[in-house]
């Protein structure tokens, strides 16, 4: 029984660096997903702004008129 526990502990120690690397990869992926979500939100805001301008008959952004 004692040898089995030692083997289990040794295998766990061998796996630890891989598990840590996997955790870093998952965190990096989560950051990428958050960046993507922010980009999608910005795009949605831009589309909503464009739709509002189209409803009002504007062809340019207010800050670009009279140029």
Tab-separated table of N, CA and C in Angstrom:
chain	number	residue	atom	x	y	z
A	1	UNK	N	0.832	-1.200	0.000
A	1	UNK	CA	0.000	0.000	0.000
A	1	UNK	C	0.866	1.249	0.000
A	2	UNK	N	1.929	1.237	0.822
A	2	UNK	CA	2.817	2.392	0.928
A	2	UNK	C	3.492	2.690	-0.414
A	3	UNK	N	3.901	1.623	-1.123
A	3	UNK	CA	4.544	1.807	-2.429
A	3	UNK	C	3.562	2.410	-3.430
A	4	UNK	N	2.320	2.014	-3.353
A	4	UNK	CA	1.302	2.576	-4.238
A	4	UNK	C	1.116	4.065	-4.009
A	5	UNK	N	1.130	4.475	-2.755
A	5	UNK	CA	1.003	5.905	-2.449
A	5	UNK	C	2.206	6.684	-2.939
A	6	UNK	N	3.386	6.100	-2.800
A	6	UNK	CA	4.609	6.765	-3.269
A	6	UNK	C	4.578	6.921	-4.788
A	7	UNK	N	4.133	5.884	-5.473
A	7	UNK	CA	4.023	5.945	-6.932
A	7	UNK	C	3.014	7.016	-7.342
A	8	UNK	N	1.898	7.045	-6.642
A	8	UNK	CA	0.870	8.054	-6.924
A	8	UNK	C	1.425	9.466	-6.714
A	9	UNK	N	2.155	9.678	-5.641
A	9	UNK	CA	2.735	10.992	-5.355
A	9	UNK	C	3.769	11.368	-6.406
A	10	UNK	N	4.586	10.404	-6.814
A	10	UNK	CA	5.618	10.669	-7.822
A	10	UNK	C	4.969	11.034	-9.162
A	11	UNK	N	3.941	10.304	-9.547
A	11	UNK	CA	3.251	10.601	-10.806
A	11	UNK	C	2.567	11.964	-10.741
A	12	UNK	N	2.008	12.282	-9.583
A	12	UNK	CA	1.396	13.603	-9.420
A	12	UNK	C	2.420	14.709	-9.563
A	13	UNK	N	3.603	14.501	-8.996
A	13	UNK	CA	4.668	15.500	-9.108
A	13	UNK	C	5.127	15.646	-10.554
A	14	UNK	N	5.139	14.558	-11.299
A	14	UNK	CA	5.525	14.621	-12.712
A	14	UNK	C	4.472	15.354	-13.536
A	15	UNK	N	3.229	15.233	-13.153
A	15	UNK	CA	2.142	15.888	-13.890
A	15	UNK	C	2.010	17.373	-13.565
A	16	UNK	N	2.479	17.793	-12.411
A	16	UNK	CA	2.257	19.167	-11.947
A	16	UNK	C	2.702	20.234	-12.949
A	17	UNK	N	3.908	20.140	-13.558
A	17	UNK	CA	4.288	21.185	-14.523
A	17	UNK	C	3.344	21.254	-15.726
A	18	UNK	N	2.900	20.103	-16.199
A	18	UNK	CA	1.962	20.085	-17.319
A	18	UNK	C	0.622	20.694	-16.951
A	19	UNK	N	0.168	20.415	-15.753
A	19	UNK	CA	-1.099	20.985	-15.282
A	19	UNK	C	-0.967	22.498	-15.145
A	20	UNK	N	0.177	22.958	-14.640
A	20	UNK	CA	0.401	24.401	-14.512
A	20	UNK	C	0.435	25.064	-15.885
A	21	UNK	N	1.072	24.415	-16.854
A	21	UNK	CA	1.112	24.961	-18.214
A	21	UNK	C	-0.289	25.004	-18.823
A	22	UNK	N	-1.060	23.967	-18.586
A	22	UNK	CA	-2.443	23.941	-19.063
A	22	UNK	C	-3.246	25.072	-18.437
A	23	UNK	N	-3.067	25.309	-17.150
A	23	UNK	CA	-3.783	26.397	-16.470
A	23	UNK	C	-3.402	27.748	-17.066
A	24	UNK	N	-2.114	27.934	-17.376
A	24	UNK	CA	-1.694	29.192	-18.019
A	24	UNK	C	-2.343	29.341	-19.392
A	25	UNK	N	-2.406	28.244	-20.141
A	25	UNK	CA	-3.047	28.280	-21.449
A	25	UNK	C	-4.523	28.615	-21.358
A	26	UNK	N	-5.195	28.056	-20.378
A	26	UNK	CA	-6.622	28.343	-20.183
A	26	UNK	C	-6.814	29.810	-19.813
A	27	UNK	N	-5.931	30.347	-18.959
A	27	UNK	CA	-6.025	31.764	-18.587
A	27	UNK	C	-5.788	32.653	-19.803
A	28	UNK	N	-4.825	32.280	-20.638
A	28	UNK	CA	-4.553	33.052	-21.858
A	28	UNK	C	-5.756	33.000	-22.801
A	29	UNK	N	-6.355	31.836	-22.929
A	29	UNK	CA	-7.556	31.693	-23.755
A	29	UNK	C	-8.691	32.548	-23.214
A	30	UNK	N	-8.872	32.556	-21.900
A	30	UNK	CA	-9.924	33.372	-21.289
A	30	UNK	C	-9.692	34.851	-21.574
A	31	UNK	N	-8.434	35.295	-21.524
A	31	UNK	CA	-8.136	36.691	-21.855
A	31	UNK	C	-8.463	36.986	-23.314
A	32	UNK	N	-8.137	36.056	-24.196
A	32	UNK	CA	-8.463	36.233	-25.606
A	32	UNK	C	-9.961	36.305	-25.844
A	33	UNK	N	-10.708	35.479	-25.156
A	33	UNK	CA	-12.172	35.497	-25.286
A	33	UNK	C	-12.727	36.824	-24.774
A	34	UNK	N	-12.158	37.336	-23.672
A	34	UNK	CA	-12.608	38.628	-23.139
A	34	UNK	C	-12.308	39.746	-24.131
A	35	UNK	N	-11.126	39.709	-24.761
A	35	UNK	CA	-10.794	40.716	-25.780
A	35	UNK	C	-11.763	40.628	-26.951
A	36	UNK	N	-12.057	39.414	-27.375
A	36	UNK	CA	-13.004	39.221	-28.472
A	36	UNK	C	-14.377	39.760	-28.099
A	37	UNK	N	-14.827	39.498	-26.885
A	37	UNK	CA	-16.130	39.997	-26.433
A	37	UNK	C	-16.149	41.519	-26.433
A	38	UNK	N	-15.045	42.144	-26.013
A	38	UNK	CA	-14.975	43.608	-26.048
A	38	UNK	C	-15.048	44.121	-27.479
A	39	UNK	N	-14.365	43.448	-28.387
A	39	UNK	CA	-14.418	43.845	-29.790
A	39	UNK	C	-15.815	43.707	-30.370
A	40	UNK	N	-16.493	42.640	-30.029
A	40	UNK	CA	-17.864	42.434	-30.509
A	40	UNK	C	-18.781	43.515	-29.944
A	41	UNK	N	-18.583	43.878	-28.675
A	41	UNK	CA	-19.400	44.937	-28.073
A	41	UNK	C	-19.148	46.270	-28.772
A	42	UNK	N	-17.883	46.567	-29.081
A	42	UNK	CA	-17.573	47.804	-29.811
A	42	UNK	C	-18.230	47.794	-31.184
A	43	UNK	N	-18.157	46.661	-31.861
A	43	UNK	CA	-18.789	46.544	-33.171
A	43	UNK	C	-20.294	46.746	-33.068
A	44	UNK	N	-20.920	46.144	-32.079
A	44	UNK	CA	-22.365	46.297	-31.893
A	44	UNK	C	-22.725	47.754	-31.630
A	45	UNK	N	-21.906	48.443	-30.838
A	45	UNK	CA	-22.161	49.866	-30.593
A	45	UNK	C	-22.042	50.670	-31.882
A	46	UNK	N	-21.043	50.355	-32.685
A	46	UNK	CA	-20.886	51.048	-33.962
A	46	UNK	C	-22.051	50.801	-34.898
A	47	UNK	N	-22.518	49.578	-34.944
A	47	UNK	CA	-23.667	49.247	-35.799
A	47	UNK	C	-24.913	49.974	-35.303
A	48	UNK	N	-25.104	50.029	-33.988
A	48	UNK	CA	-26.262	50.742	-33.437
A	48	UNK	C	-26.177	52.229	-33.760
A	49	UNK	N	-24.982	52.797	-33.648
A	49	UNK	CA	-24.802	54.213	-33.982
A	49	UNK	C	-25.107	54.461	-35.456
A	50	UNK	N	-24.624	53.579	-36.318
A	50	UNK	CA	-24.888	53.714	-37.747
A	50	UNK	C	-26.382	53.591	-38.039
A	51	UNK	N	-27.045	52.646	-37.399
A	51	UNK	CA	-28.486	52.476	-37.605
A	51	UNK	C	-29.248	53.717	-37.161
A	52	UNK	N	-28.844	54.296	-36.046
A	52	UNK	CA	-29.503	55.517	-35.572
A	52	UNK	C	-29.295	56.664	-36.551
A	53	UNK	N	-28.078	56.798	-37.077
A	53	UNK	CA	-27.820	57.868	-38.049
A	53	UNK	C	-28.625	57.655	-39.322
A	54	UNK	N	-28.746	56.416	-39.744
A	54	UNK	CA	-29.525	56.127	-40.951
A	54	UNK	C	-30.994	56.488	-40.742
A	55	UNK	N	-31.514	56.195	-39.555
A	55	UNK	CA	-32.912	56.542	-39.267
A	55	UNK	C	-33.112	58.051	-39.280
A	56	UNK	N	-32.099	58.784	-38.846
A	56	UNK	CA	-32.196	60.252	-38.827
A	56	UNK	C	-31.814	60.871	-40.172
A	57	UNK	N	-31.371	60.055	-41.110
A	57	UNK	CA	-31.008	60.558	-42.423
A	57	UNK	C	-29.622	61.171	-42.479
A	58	UNK	N	-28.795	60.920	-41.488
A	58	UNK	CA	-27.433	61.454	-41.492
A	58	UNK	C	-26.530	60.508	-42.269
A	59	UNK	N	-25.634	61.098	-43.041
A	59	UNK	CA	-24.692	60.270	-43.792
A	59	UNK	C	-23.288	60.345	-43.214
A	60	UNK	N	-23.052	61.307	-42.328
A	60	UNK	CA	-21.737	61.442	-41.703
A	60	UNK	C	-21.906	61.521	-40.195
A	61	UNK	N	-20.839	61.170	-39.491
A	61	UNK	CA	-20.866	61.342	-38.043
A	61	UNK	C	-20.933	62.827	-37.743
A	62	UNK	N	-21.573	63.209	-36.656
A	62	UNK	CA	-21.675	64.636	-36.313
A	62	UNK	C	-20.319	65.329	-36.228
A	63	UNK	N	-19.291	64.633	-35.770
A	63	UNK	CA	-17.972	65.262	-35.658
A	63	UNK	C	-17.270	65.400	-37.000
A	64	UNK	N	-17.825	64.827	-38.074
A	64	UNK	CA	-17.206	64.935	-39.389
A	64	UNK	C	-18.009	65.815	-40.343
A	65	UNK	N	-19.112	66.364	-39.888
A	65	UNK	CA	-19.893	67.243	-40.749
A	65	UNK	C	-19.173	68.575	-40.899
A	66	UNK	N	-19.453	69.279	-41.958
A	66	UNK	CA	-18.870	70.589	-42.255
A	66	UNK	C	-17.368	70.504	-42.479
A	67	UNK	N	-16.895	69.413	-43.017
A	67	UNK	CA	-15.460	69.313	-43.324
A	67	UNK	C	-15.259	69.414	-44.806
